[in-house]
CSV table of N, CA, C and O in Angstrom, one decimal:
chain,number,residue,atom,x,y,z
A,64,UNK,N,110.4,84.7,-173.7
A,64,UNK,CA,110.2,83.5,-173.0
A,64,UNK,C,110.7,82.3,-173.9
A,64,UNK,O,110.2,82.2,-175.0
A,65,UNK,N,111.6,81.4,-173.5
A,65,UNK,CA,111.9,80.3,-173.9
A,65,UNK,C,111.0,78.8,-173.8
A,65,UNK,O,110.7,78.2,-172.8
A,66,UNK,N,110.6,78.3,-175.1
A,66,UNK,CA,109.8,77.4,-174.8
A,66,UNK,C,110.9,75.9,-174.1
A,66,UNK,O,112.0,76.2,-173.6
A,67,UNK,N,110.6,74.8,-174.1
A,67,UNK,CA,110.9,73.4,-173.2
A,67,UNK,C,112.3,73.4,-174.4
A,67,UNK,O,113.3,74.0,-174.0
A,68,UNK,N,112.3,73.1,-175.2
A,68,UNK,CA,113.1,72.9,-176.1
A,68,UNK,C,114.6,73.7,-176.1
A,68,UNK,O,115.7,73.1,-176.4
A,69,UNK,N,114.4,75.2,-175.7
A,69,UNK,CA,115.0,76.1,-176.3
A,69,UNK,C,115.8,76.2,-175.2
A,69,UNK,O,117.0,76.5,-175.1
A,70,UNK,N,114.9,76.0,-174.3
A,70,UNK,CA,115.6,76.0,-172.7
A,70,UNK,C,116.6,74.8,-172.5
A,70,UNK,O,117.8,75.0,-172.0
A,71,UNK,N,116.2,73.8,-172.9
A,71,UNK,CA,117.2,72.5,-172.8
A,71,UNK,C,118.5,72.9,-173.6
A,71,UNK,O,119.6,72.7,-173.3
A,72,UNK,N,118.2,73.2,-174.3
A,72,UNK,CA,119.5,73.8,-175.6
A,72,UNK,C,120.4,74.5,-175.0
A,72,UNK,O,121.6,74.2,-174.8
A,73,UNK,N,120.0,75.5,-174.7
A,73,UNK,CA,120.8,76.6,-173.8
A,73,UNK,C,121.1,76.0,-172.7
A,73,UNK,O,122.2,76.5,-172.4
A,74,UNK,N,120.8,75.3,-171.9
A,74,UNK,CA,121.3,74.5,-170.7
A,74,UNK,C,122.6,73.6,-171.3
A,74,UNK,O,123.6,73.5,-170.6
A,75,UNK,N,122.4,73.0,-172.5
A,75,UNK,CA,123.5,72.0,-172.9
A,75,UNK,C,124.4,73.2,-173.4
A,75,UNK,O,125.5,73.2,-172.8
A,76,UNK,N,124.2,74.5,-174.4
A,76,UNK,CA,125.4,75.3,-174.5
A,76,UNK,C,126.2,76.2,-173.4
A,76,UNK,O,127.4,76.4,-173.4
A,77,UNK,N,125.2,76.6,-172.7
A,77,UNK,CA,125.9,77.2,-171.9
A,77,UNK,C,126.0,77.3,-170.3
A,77,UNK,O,126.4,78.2,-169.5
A,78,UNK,N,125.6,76.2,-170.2
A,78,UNK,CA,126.6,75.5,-168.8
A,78,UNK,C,127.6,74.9,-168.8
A,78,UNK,O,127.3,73.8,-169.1
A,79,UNK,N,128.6,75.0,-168.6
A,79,UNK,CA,129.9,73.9,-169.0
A,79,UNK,C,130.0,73.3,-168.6
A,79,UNK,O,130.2,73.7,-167.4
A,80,UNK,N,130.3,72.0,-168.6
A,80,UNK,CA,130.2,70.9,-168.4
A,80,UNK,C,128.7,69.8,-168.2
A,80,UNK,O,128.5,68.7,-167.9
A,81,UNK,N,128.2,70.5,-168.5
A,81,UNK,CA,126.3,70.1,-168.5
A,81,UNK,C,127.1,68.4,-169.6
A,81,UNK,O,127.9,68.3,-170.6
A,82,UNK,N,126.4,67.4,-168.9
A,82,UNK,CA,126.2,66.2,-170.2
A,82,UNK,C,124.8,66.0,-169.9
A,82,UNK,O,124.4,65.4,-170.9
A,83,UNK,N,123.9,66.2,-169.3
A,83,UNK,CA,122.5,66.1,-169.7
A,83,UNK,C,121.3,66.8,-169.0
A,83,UNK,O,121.5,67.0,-167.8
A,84,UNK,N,120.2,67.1,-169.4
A,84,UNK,CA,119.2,67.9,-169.1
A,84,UNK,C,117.8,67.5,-168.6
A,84,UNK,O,117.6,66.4,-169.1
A,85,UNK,N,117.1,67.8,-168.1
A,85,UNK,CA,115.6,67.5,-168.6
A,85,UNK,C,114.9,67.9,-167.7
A,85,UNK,O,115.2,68.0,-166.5
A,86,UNK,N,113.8,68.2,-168.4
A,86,UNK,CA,112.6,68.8,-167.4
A,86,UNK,C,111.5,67.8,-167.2
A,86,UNK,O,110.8,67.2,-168.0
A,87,UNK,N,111.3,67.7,-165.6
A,87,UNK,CA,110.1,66.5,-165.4
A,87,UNK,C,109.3,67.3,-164.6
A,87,UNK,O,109.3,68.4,-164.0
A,88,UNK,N,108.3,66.2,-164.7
A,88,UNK,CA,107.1,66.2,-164.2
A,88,UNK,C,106.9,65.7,-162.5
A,88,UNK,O,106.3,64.7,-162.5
A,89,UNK,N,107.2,66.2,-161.5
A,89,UNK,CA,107.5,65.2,-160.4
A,89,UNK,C,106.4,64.4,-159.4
A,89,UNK,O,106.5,63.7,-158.4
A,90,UNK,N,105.0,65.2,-160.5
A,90,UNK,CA,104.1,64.3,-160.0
A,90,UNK,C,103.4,62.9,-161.0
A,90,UNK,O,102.4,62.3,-160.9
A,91,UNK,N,104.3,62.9,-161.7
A,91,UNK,CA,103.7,61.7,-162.6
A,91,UNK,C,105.3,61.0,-162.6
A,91,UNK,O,105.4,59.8,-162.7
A,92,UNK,N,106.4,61.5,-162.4
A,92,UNK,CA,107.8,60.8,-163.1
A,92,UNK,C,108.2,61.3,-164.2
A,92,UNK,O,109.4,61.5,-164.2
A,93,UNK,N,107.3,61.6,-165.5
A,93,UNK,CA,107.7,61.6,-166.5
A,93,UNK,C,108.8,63.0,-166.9
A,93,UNK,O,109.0,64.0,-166.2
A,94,UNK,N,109.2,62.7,-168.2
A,94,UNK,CA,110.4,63.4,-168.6
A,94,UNK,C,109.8,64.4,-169.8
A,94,UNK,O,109.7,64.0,-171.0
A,95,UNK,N,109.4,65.7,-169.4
A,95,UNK,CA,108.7,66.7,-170.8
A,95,UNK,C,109.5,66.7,-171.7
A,95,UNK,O,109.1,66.8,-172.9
A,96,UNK,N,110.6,66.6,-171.5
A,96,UNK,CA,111.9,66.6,-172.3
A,96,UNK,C,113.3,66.7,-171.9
A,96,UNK,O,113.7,67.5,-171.1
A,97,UNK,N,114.1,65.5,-172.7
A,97,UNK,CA,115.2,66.1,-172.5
A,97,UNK,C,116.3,66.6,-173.6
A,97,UNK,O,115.8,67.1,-174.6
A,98,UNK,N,117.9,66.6,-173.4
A,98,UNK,CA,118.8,66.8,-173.7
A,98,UNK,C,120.3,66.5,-173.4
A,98,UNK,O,120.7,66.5,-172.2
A,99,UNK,N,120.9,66.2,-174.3
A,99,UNK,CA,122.0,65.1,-173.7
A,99,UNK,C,121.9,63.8,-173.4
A,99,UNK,O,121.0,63.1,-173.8
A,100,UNK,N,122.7,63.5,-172.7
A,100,UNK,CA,122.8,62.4,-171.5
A,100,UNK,C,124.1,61.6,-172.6
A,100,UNK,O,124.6,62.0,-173.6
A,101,UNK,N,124.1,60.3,-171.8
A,101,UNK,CA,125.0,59.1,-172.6
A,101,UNK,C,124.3,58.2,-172.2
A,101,UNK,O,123.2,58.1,-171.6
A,102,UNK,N,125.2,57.2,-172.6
A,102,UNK,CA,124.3,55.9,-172.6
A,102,UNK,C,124.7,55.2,-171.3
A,102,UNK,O,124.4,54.0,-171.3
A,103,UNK,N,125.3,55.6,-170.3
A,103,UNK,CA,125.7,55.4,-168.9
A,103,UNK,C,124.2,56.5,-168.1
A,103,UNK,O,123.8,56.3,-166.9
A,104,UNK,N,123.9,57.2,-168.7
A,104,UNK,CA,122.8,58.3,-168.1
A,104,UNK,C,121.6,58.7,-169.0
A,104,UNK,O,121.4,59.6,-169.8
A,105,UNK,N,120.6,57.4,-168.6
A,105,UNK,CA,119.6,57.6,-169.7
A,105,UNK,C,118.6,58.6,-168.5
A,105,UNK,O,118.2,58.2,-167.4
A,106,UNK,N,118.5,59.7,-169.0
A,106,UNK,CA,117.9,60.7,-168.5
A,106,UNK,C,116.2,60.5,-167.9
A,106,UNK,O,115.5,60.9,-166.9
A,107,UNK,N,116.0,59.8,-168.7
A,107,UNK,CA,113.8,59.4,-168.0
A,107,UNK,C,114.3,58.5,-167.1
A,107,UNK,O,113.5,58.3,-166.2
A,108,UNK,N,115.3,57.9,-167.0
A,108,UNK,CA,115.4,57.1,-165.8
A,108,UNK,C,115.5,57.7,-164.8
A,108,UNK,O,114.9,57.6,-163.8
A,109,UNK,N,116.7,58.9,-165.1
A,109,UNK,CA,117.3,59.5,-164.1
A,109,UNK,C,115.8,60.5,-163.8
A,109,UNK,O,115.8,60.7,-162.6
A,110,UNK,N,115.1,60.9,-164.2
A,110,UNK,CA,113.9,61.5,-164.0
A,110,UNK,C,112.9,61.0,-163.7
A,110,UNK,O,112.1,61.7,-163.2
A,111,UNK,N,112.6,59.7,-163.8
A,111,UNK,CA,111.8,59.0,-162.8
A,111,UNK,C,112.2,58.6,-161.6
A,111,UNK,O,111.4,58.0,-160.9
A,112,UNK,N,114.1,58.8,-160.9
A,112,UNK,CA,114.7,58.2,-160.1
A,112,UNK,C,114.3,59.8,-158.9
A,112,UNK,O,113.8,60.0,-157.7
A,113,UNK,N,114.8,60.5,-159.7
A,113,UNK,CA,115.0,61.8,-159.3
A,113,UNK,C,113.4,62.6,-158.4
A,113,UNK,O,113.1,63.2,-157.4
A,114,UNK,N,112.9,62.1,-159.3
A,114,UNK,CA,111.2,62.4,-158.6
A,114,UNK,C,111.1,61.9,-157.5
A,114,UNK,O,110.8,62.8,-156.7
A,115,UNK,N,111.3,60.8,-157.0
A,115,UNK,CA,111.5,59.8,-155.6
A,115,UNK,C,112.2,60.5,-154.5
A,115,UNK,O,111.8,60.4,-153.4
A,116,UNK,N,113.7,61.6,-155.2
A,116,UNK,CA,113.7,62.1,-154.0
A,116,UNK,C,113.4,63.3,-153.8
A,116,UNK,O,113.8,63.8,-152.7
A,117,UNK,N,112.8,64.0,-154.6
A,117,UNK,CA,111.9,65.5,-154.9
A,117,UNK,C,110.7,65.3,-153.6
A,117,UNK,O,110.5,66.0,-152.6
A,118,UNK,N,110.0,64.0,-154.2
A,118,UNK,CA,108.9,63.6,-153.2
A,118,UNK,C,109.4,63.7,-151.7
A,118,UNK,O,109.0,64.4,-150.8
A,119,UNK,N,110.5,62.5,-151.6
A,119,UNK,CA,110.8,62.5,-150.3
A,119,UNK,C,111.3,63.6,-149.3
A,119,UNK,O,111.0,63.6,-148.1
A,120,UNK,N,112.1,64.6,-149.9
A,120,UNK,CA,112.0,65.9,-149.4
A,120,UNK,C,111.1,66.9,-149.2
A,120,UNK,O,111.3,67.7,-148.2
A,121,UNK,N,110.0,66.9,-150.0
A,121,UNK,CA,108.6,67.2,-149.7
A,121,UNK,C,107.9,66.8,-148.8
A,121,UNK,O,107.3,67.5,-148.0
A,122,UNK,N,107.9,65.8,-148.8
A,122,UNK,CA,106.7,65.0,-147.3
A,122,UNK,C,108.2,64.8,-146.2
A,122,UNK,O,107.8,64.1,-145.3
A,123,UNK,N,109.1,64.9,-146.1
A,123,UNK,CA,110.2,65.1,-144.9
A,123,UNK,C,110.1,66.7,-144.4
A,123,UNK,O,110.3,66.9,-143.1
A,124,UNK,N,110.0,67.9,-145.3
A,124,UNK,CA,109.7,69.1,-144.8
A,124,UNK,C,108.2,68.9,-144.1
A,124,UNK,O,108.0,69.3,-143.0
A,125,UNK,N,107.2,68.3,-144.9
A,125,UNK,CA,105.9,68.8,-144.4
A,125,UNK,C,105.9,67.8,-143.0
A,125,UNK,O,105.3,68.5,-142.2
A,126,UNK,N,106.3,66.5,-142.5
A,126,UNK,CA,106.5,66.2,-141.2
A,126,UNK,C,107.3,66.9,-140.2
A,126,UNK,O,107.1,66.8,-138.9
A,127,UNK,N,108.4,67.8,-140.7
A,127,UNK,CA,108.9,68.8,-140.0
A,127,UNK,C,108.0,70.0,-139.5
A,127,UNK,O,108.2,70.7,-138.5
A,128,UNK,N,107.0,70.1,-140.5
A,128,UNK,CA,106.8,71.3,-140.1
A,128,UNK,C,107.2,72.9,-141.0
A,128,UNK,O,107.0,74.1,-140.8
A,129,UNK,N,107.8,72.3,-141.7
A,129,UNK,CA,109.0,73.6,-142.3
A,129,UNK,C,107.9,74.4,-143.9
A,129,UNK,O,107.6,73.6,-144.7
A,130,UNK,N,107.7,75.2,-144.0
A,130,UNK,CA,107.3,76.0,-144.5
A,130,UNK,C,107.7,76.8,-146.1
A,130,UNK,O,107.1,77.2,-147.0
A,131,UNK,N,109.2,76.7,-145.6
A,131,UNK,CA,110.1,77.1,-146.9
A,131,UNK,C,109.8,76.3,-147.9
A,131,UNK,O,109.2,75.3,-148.0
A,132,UNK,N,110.6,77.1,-148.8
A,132,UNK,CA,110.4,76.6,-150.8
A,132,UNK,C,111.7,75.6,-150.7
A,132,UNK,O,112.3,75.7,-149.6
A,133,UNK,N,112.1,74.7,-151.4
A,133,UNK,CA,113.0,74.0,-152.2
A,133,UNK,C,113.6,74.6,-153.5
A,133,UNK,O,113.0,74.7,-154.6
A,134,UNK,N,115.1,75.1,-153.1
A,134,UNK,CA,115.3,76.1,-154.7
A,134,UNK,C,115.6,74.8,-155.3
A,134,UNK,O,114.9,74.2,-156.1
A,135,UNK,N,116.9,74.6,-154.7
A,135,UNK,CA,117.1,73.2,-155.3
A,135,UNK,C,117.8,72.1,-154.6
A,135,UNK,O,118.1,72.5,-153.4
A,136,UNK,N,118.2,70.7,-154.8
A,136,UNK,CA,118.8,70.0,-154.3
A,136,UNK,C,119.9,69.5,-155.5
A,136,UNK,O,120.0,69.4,-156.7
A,137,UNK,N,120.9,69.3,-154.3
A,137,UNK,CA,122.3,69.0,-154.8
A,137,UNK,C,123.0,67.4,-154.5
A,137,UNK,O,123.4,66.9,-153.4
A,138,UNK,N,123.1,66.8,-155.7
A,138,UNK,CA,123.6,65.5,-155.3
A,138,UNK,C,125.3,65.4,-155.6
A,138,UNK,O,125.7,66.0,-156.6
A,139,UNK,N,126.1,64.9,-154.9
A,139,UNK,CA,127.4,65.1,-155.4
A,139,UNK,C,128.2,63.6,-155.5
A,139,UNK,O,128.5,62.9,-154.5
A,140,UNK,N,128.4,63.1,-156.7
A,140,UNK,CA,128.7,61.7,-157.2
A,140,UNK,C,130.5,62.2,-157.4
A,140,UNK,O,131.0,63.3,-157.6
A,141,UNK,N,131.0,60.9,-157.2
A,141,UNK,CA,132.1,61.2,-157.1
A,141,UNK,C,133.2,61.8,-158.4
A,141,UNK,O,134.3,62.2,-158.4
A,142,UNK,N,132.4,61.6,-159.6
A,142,UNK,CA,132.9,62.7,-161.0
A,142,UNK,C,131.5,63.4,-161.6
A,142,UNK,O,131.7,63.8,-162.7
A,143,UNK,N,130.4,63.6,-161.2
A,143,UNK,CA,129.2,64.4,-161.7
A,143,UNK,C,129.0,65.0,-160.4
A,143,UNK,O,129.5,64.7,-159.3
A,144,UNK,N,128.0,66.1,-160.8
A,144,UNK,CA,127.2,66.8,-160.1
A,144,UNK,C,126.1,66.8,-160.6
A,144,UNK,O,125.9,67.1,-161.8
A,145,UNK,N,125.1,66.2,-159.8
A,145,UNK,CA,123.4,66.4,-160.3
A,145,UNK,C,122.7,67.3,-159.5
A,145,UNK,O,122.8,67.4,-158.3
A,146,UNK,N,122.0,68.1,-160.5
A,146,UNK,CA,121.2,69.5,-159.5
A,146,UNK,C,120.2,69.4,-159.8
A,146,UNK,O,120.1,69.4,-161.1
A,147,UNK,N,118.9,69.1,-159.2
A,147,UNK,CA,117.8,69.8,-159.1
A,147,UNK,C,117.0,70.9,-158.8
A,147,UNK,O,116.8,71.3,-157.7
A,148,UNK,N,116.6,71.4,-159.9
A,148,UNK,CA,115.8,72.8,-159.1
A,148,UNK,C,114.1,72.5,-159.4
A,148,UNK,O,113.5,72.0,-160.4
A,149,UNK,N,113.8,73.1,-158.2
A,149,UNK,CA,112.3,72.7,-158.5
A,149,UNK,C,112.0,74.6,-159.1
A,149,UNK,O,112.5,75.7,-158.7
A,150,UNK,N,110.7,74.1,-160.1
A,150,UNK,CA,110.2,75.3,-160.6
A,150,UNK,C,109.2,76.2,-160.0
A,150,UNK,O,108.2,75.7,-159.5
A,151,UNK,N,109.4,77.3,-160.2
A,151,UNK,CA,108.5,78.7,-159.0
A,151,UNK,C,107.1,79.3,-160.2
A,151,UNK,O,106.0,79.6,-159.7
A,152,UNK,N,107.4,79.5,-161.7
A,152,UNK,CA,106.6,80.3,-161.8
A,152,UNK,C,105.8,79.9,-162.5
A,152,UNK,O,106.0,78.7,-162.9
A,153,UNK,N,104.9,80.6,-162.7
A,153,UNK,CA,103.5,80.4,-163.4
A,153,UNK,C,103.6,79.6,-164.6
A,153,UNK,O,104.3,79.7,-165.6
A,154,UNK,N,102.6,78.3,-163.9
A,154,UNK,CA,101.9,76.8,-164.8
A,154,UNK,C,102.9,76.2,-164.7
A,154,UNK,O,103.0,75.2,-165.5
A,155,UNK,N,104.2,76.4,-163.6
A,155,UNK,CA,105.0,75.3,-163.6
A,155,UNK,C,105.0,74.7,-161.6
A,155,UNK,O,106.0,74.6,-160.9
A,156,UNK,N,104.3,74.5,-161.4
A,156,UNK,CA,104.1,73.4,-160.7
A,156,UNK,C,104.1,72.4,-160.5
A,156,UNK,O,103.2,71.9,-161.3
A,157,UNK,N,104.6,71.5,-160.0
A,157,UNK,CA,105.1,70.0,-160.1
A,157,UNK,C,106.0,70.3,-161.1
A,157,UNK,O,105.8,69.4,-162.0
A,158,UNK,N,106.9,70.9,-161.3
A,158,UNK,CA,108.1,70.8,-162.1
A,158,UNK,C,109.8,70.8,-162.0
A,158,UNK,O,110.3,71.6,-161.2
A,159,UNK,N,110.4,70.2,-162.4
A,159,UNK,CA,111.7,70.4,-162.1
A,159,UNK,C,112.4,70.5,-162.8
A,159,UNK,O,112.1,69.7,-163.7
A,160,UNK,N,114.0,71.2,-163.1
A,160,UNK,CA,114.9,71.3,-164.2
A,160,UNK,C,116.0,69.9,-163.4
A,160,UNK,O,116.6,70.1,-162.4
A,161,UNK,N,116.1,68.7,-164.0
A,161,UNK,CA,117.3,68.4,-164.0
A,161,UNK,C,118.8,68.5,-164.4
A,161,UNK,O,119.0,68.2,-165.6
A,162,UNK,N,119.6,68.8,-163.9
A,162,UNK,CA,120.8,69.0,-164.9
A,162,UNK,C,122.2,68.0,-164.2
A,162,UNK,O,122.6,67.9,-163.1
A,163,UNK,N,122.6,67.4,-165.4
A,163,UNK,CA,124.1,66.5,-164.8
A,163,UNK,C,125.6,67.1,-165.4
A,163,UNK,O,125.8,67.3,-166.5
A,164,UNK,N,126.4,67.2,-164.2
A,164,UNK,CA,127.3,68.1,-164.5
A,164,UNK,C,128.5,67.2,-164.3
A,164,UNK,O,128.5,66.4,-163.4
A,165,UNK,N,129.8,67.4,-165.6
A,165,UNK,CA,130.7,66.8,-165.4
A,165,UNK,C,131.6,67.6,-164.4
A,165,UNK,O,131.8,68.8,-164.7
A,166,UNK,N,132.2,66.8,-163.0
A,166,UNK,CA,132.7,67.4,-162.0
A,166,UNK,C,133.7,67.9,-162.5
A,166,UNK,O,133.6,69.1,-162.3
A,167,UNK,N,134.6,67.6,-163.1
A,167,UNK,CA,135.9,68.4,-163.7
A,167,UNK,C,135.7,69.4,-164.3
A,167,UNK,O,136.4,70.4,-164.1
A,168,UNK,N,134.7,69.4,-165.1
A,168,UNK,CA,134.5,70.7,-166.2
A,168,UNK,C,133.6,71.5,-165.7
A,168,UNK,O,133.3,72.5,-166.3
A,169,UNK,N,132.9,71.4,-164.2
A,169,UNK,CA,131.6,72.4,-164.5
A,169,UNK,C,131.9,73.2,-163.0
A,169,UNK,O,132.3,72.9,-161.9
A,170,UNK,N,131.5,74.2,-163.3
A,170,UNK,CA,131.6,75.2,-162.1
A,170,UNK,C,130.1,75.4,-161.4
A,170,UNK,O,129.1,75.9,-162.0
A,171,UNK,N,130.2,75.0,-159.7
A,171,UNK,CA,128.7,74.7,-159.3
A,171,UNK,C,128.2,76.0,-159.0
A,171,UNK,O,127.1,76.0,-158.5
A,172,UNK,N,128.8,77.2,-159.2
A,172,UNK,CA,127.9,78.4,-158.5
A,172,UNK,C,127.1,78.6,-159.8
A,172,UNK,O,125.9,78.8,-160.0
A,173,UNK,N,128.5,78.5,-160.9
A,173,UNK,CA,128.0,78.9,-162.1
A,173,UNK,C,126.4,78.5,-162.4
A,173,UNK,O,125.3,79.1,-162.4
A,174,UNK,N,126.8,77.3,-162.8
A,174,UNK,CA,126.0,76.1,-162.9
A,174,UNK,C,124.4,76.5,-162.4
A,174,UNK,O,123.5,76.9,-163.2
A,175,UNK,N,124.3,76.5,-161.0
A,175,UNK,CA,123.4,77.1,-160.4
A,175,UNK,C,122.6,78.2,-160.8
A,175,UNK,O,121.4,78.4,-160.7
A,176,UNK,N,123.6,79.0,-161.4
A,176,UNK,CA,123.5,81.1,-161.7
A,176,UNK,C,122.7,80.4,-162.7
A,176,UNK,O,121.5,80.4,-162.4
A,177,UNK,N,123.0,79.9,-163.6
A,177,UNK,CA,122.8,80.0,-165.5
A,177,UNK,C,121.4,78.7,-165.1
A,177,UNK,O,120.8,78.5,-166.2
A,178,UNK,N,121.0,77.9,-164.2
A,178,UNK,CA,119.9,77.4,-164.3
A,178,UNK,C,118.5,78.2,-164.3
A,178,UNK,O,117.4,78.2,-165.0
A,179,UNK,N,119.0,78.8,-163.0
A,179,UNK,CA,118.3,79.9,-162.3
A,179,UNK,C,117.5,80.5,-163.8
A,179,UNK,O,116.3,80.2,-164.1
A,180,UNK,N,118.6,81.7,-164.7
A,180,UNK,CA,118.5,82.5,-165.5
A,180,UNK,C,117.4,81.8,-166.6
A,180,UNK,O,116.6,82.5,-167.2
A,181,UNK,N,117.6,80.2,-166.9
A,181,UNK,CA,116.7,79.8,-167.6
A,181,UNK,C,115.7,79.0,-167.3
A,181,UNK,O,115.2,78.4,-168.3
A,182,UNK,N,115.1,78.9,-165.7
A,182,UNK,CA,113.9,78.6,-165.1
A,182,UNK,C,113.1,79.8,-165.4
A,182,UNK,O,112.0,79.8,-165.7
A,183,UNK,N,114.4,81.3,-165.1
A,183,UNK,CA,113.0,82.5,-165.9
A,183,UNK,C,113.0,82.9,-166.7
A,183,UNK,O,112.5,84.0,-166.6
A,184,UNK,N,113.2,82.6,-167.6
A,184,UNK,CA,112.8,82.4,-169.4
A,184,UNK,C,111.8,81.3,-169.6
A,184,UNK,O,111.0,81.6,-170.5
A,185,UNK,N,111.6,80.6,-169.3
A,185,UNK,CA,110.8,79.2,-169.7
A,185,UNK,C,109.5,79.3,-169.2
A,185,UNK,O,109.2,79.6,-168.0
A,186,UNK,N,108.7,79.0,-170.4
A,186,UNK,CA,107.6,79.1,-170.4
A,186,UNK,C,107.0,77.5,-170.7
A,186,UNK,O,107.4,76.8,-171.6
A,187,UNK,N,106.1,77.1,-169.9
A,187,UNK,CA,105.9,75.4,-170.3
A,187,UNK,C,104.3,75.7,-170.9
A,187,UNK,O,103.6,74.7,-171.4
């Protein structure tokens, strides 16, 4: 099991094109930690921004009616890719991996694969 830290690490080495990381909290906003970012992408922002639409897809399913999980959501900016995955296992509730991907360099299935692999390692 990877703790918060080790996980972020591995997200910045081996995703490619990853420029920043972090894991939030999406019922408070806050940021457990991150990794990366620039100074164009201050990450607790982006993780307090990001929570807003975690929420709103939540309470948009539950007026639907809809039942299913949220693996993740995909934003597509016109040179990044921002992915959210919300987290599934045990004591991670209300949780989510952020990750921001440089569109040129990063491959989205990949990307996806190798988040996946370190949502199940991670132990919070």
């Amino acid at each position: 099991m990877a703790t918060t830290e080790a996980a972020l690490k591995e997200a910045m080495t081996t995703i490619e094109g990853t420029i920043g990381v972090a894991l939030v909290d999406y019922t408070s906003g806050m940021a457990l930690g991150t990794a990366g970012g620039t100074k164009e992408l201050d990450l607790t922002v982006a993780a307090a921004g990001n929570t807003d639409v975690v929420r709103a897809k939540v309470r948009t399913m539950e007026h639907l009616g809809l039942s299913d999980e949220i693996e993740d959501i995909l934003i597509t900016l016109g040179s990044q890719y921002h992915l959210i995955r919300l987290l599934k296992g045990r004591g991670t509730s209300g949780l989510f991996l952020y990750l921001a991907l440089d569109k040129g360099r990063a491959n989205l299935a990949m990307a996806r694969h190798q988040l996946r692999k370190i949502e199940n390692e991670l132990e919070v």
